[in-house]
Short mmCIF file of C-alpha atoms in Angstrom, two decimals:
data_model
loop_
_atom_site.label_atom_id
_atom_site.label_comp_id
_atom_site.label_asym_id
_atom_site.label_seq_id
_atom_site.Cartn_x
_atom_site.Cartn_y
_atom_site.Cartn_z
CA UNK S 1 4.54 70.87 151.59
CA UNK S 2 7.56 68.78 150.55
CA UNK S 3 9.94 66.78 152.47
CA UNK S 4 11.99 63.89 151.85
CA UNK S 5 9.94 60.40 152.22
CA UNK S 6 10.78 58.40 154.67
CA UNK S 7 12.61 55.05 154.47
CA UNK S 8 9.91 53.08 155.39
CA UNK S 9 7.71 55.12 152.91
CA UNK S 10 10.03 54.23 150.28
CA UNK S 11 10.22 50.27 151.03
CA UNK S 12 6.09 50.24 151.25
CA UNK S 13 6.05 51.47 147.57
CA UNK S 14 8.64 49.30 146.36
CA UNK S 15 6.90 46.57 147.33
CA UNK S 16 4.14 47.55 145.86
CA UNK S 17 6.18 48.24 142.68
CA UNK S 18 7.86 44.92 143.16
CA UNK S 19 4.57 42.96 142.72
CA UNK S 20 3.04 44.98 140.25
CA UNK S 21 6.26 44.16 138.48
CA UNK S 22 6.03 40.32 138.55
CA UNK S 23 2.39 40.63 137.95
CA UNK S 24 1.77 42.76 134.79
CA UNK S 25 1.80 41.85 131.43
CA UNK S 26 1.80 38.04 132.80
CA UNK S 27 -2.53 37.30 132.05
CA UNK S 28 -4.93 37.49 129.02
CA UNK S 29 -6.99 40.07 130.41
CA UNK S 30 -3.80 42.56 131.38
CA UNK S 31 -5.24 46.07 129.96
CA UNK S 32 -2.32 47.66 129.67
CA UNK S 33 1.01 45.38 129.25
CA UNK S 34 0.27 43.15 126.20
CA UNK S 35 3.40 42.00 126.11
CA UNK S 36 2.77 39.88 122.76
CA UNK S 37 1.61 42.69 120.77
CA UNK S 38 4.21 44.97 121.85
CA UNK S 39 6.75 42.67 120.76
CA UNK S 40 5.21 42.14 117.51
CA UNK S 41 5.34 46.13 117.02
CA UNK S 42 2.58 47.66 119.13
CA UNK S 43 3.40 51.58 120.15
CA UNK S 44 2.84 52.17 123.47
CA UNK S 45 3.14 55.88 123.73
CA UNK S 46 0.36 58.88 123.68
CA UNK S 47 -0.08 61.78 120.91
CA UNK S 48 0.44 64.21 124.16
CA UNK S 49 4.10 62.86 125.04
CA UNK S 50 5.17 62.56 121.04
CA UNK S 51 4.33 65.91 120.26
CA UNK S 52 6.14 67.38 123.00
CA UNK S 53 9.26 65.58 122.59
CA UNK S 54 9.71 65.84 119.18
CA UNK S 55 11.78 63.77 116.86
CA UNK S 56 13.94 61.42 119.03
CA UNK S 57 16.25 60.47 116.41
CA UNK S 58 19.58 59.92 117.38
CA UNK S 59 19.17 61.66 120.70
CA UNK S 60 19.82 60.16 124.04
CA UNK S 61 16.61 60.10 126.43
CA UNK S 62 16.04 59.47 130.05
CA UNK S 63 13.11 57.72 130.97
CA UNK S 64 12.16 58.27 134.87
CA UNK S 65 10.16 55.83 136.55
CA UNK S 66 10.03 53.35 133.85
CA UNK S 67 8.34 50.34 135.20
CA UNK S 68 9.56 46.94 132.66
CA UNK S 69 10.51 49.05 130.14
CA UNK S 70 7.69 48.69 127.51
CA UNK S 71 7.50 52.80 126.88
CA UNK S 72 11.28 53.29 127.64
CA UNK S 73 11.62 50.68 124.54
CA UNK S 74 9.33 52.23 121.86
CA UNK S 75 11.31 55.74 122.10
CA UNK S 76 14.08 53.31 121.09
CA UNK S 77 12.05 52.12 118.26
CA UNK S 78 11.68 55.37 117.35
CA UNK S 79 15.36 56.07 117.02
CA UNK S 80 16.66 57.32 120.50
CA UNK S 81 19.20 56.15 122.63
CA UNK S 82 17.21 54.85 125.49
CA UNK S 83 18.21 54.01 129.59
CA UNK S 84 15.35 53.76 131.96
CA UNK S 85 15.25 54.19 135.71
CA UNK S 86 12.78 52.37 138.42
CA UNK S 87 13.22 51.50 141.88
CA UNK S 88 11.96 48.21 141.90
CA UNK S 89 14.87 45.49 141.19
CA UNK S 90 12.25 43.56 139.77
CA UNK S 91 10.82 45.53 137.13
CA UNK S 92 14.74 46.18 136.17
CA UNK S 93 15.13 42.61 135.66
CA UNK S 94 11.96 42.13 133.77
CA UNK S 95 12.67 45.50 131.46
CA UNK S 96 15.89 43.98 130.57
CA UNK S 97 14.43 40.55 129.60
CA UNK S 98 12.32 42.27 127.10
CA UNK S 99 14.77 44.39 125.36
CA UNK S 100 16.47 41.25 124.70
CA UNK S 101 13.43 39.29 123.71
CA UNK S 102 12.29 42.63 121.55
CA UNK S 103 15.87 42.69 119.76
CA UNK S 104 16.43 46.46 121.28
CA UNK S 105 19.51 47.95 122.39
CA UNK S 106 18.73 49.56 126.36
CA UNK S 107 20.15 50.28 129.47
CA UNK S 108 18.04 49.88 132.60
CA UNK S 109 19.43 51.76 136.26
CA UNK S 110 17.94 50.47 139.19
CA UNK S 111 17.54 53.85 141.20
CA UNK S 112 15.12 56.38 143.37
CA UNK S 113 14.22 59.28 141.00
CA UNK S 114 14.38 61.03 144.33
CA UNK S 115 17.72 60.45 144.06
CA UNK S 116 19.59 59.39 140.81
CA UNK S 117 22.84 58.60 140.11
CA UNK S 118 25.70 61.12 140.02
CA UNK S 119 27.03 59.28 136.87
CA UNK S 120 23.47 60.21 134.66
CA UNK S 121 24.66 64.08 134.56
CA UNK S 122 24.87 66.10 131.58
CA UNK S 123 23.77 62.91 129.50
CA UNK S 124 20.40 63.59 128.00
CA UNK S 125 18.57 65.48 125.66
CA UNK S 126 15.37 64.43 126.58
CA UNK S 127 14.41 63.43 130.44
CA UNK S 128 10.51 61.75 130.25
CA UNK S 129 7.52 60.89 132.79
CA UNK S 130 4.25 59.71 132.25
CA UNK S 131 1.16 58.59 133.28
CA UNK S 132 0.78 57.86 137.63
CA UNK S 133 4.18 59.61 138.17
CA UNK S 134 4.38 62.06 140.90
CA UNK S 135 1.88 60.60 143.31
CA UNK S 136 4.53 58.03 144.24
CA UNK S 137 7.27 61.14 145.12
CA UNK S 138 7.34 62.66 148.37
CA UNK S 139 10.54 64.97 147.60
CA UNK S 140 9.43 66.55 144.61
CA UNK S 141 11.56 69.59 144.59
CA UNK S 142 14.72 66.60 144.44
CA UNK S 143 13.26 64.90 141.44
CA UNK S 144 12.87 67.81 139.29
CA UNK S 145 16.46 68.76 140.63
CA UNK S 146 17.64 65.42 139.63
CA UNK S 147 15.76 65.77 136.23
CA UNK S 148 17.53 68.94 135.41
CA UNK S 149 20.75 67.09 136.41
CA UNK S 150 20.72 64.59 133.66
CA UNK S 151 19.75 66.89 131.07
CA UNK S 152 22.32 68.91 128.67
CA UNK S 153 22.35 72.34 128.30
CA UNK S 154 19.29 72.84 125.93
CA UNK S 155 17.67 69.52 126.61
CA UNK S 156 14.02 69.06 127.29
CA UNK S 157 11.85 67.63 130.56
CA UNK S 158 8.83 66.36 129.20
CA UNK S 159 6.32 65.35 132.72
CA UNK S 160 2.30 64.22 131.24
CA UNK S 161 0.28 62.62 134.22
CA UNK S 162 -3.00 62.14 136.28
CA UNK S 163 -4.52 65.86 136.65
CA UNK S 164 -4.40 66.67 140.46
CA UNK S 165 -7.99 67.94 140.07
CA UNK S 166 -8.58 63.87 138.32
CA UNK S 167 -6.87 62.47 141.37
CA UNK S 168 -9.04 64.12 144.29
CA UNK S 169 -12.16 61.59 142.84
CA UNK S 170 -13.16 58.47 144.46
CA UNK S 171 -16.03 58.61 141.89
CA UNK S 172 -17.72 59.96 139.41
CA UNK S 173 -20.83 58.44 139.67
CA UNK S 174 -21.80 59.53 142.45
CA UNK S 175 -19.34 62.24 142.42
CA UNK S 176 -16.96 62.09 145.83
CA UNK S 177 -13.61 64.02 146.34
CA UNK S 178 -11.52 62.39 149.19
CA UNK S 179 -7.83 63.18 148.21
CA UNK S 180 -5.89 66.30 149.08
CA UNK S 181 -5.38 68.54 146.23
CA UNK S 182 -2.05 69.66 146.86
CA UNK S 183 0.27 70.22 149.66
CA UNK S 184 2.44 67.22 149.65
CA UNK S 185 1.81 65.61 153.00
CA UNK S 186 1.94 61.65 152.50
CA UNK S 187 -1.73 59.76 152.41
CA UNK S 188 -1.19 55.78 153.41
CA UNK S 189 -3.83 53.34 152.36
CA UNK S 190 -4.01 49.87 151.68
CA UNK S 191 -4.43 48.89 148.01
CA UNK S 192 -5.50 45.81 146.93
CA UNK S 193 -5.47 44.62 143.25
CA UNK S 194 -3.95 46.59 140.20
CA UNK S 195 -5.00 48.47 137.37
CA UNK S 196 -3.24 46.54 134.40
CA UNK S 197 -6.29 43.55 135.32
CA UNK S 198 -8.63 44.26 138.16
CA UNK S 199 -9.32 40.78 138.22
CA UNK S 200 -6.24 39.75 139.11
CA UNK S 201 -6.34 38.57 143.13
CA UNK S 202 -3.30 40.26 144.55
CA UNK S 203 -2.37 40.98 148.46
CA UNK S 204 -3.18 43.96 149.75
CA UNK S 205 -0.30 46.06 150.74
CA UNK S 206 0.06 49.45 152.48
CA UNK S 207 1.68 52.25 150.07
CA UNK S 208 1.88 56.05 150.71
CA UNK S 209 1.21 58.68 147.95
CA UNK S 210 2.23 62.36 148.00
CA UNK S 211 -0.80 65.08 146.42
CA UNK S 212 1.21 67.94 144.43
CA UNK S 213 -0.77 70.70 142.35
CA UNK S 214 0.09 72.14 139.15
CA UNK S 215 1.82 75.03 140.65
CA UNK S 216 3.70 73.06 143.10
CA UNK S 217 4.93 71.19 140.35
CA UNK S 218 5.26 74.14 138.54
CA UNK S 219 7.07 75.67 141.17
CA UNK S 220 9.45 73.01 141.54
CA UNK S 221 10.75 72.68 138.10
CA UNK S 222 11.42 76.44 138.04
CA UNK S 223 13.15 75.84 141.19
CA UNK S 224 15.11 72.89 139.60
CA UNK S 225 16.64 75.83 136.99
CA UNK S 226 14.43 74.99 134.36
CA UNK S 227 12.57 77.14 131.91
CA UNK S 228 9.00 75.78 131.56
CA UNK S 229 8.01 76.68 127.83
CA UNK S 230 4.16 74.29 127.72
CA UNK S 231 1.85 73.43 130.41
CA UNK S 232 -1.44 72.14 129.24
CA UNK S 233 -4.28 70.60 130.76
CA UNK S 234 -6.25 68.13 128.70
CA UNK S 235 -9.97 67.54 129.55
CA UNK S 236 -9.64 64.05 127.22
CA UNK S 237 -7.86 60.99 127.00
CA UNK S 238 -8.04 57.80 124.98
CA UNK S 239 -7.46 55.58 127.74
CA UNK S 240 -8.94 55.31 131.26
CA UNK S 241 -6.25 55.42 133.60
CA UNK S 242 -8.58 55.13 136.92
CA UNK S 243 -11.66 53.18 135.92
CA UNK S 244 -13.97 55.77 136.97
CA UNK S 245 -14.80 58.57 133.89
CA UNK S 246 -17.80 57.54 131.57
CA UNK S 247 -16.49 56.41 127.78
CA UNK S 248 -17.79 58.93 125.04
CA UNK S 249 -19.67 58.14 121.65
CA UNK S 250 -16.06 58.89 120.44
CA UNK S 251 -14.07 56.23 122.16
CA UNK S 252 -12.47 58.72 124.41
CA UNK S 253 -12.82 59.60 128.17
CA UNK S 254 -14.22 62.85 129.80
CA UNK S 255 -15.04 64.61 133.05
CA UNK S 256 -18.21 66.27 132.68
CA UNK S 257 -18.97 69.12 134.91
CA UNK S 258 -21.88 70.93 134.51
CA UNK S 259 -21.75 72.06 130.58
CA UNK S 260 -18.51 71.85 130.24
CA UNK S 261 -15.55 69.09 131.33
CA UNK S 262 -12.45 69.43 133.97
CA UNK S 263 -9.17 68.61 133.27
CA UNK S 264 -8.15 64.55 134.06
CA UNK S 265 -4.03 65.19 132.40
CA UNK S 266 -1.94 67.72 132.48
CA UNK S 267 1.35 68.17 130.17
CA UNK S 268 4.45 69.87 131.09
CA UNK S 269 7.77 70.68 129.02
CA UNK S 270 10.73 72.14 130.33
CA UNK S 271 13.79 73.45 129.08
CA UNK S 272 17.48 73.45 130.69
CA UNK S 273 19.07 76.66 130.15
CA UNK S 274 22.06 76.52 127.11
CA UNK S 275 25.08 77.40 129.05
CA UNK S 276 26.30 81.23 129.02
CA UNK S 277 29.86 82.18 127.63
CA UNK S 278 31.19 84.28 129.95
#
């Protein structure tokens, strides 16, 4: 149910990563990576990961899997004490280009999240994911572990992403399920294109992605040590992460089923344990 990834695994992604990382936030019609408007002030983060972190102020916080930086860079203009981690040398490069060109103070670690450095340890208050996260990690049980590593006694894990229930759609309309949900085991296809601009002719390259439920996830961040305090699952969002959920009279997106709607994110916080005098 969960293994380590294989090298070649690992070099497929990051080549994905790698041209994903040159490509977005580079044309006009870039949904996601405005790179203009973000350095003229735009906030890039979600109500869902702002309430559950809390006032940042002054803290230190970990961002994990942190693509060119444009998130890891607004919880530094809202106070915190930012380094970001990504495993594409690329997007490292690009993430530190615009925390110079946005005037913000940032370190940026080239590193697996599967594996992170020895030297992050006991650093951080707050460790944060979001948004197409765990679908790229085969060993999950070694990135929570490596999450709990970098957090101090008392600090927080804060993981929002894709719902696995979401991620089993090929559609909506019609409505087909072809994805695992759950169990781990790596699923290879060949992708073409990229969400940011769907326009945007890109090479299609072979990537592998790793189905986890909600209780393996669960699971694994209990097994990691730490003490999971919110899990929610959220049957809206104000963006459309996969292009395939219907936009509501309200501006927001929805997975109707039957009279009702499933969940397409869930939200987790975790705690590490304050350390025990004894």
């Amino acid at each position: 149910m969960n293994g380590k990834p294989l090298d070649d695994e690992i070099a497929a992604n990051r080549a994905l990563w790698d041209a994903r990382a040159r490509a977005h936030g580079t044309t006009p019609n870039d949904k996601y990576y405005d790179v203009d408007s973000f350095l003229a002030g735009r906030q890039t983060l979600y109500g869902i990961e702002l309430e559950l972190a809390g006032d940042v102020t002054g803290q230190d916080v970990l961002h994990l899997q942190c693509h060119f930086g444009m998130d890891t860079l607004n919880w530094a203009r809202l106070g915190a004490r930012v380094t970001g981690v990504d495993f594409s040398s690329t997007a490292i490069v690009r993430a530190r280009e615009l925390a110079e060109r946005a005037g913000l103070t940032a370190d940026f670690v080239e590193a697996d999240t599967q594996n992170l450095p020895s030297d992050l340890a006991d650093r951080f208050d707050l460790v944060i994911a979001t948004y197409g996260v765990m679908c790229w990690i085969g060993d999950l049980d070694a990135w929570m572990h490596g999450a709990a590593m970098a957090l101090r006694p008392g600090g927080r894990l804060v993981l929002v992403d894709l719902h696995p229930a979401f991620q089993t759609l090929a559609s909506y309309e019609p409505l087909v399920a072809d994805w695992p949900y759950g169990g781990g085991q790596p699923q290879r296809e060949a992708v073409t294109g990229t969400y940011a601009d769907p326009d945007l002719p890109m090479a299609s390259q072979e990537v592998v992605q790793y189905p986890h439920s909600v209780g393996e996830i669960v699971t694994a961040a209990a097994g990691a040590g730490l003490i999971v305090d919110r899990l929610g699952e959220h049957t809206e969002a104000d963006f459309n992460g996969r292009r395939i959920l219907p936009k509501g009279p309200d501006g927001n997106y929805r997975f109707p089923f039957g009279d009702t709607y499933l969940p397409i994110l869930y939200s987790l916080r975790a705690v590490s344990p304050q350390t025990t005098a004894g």
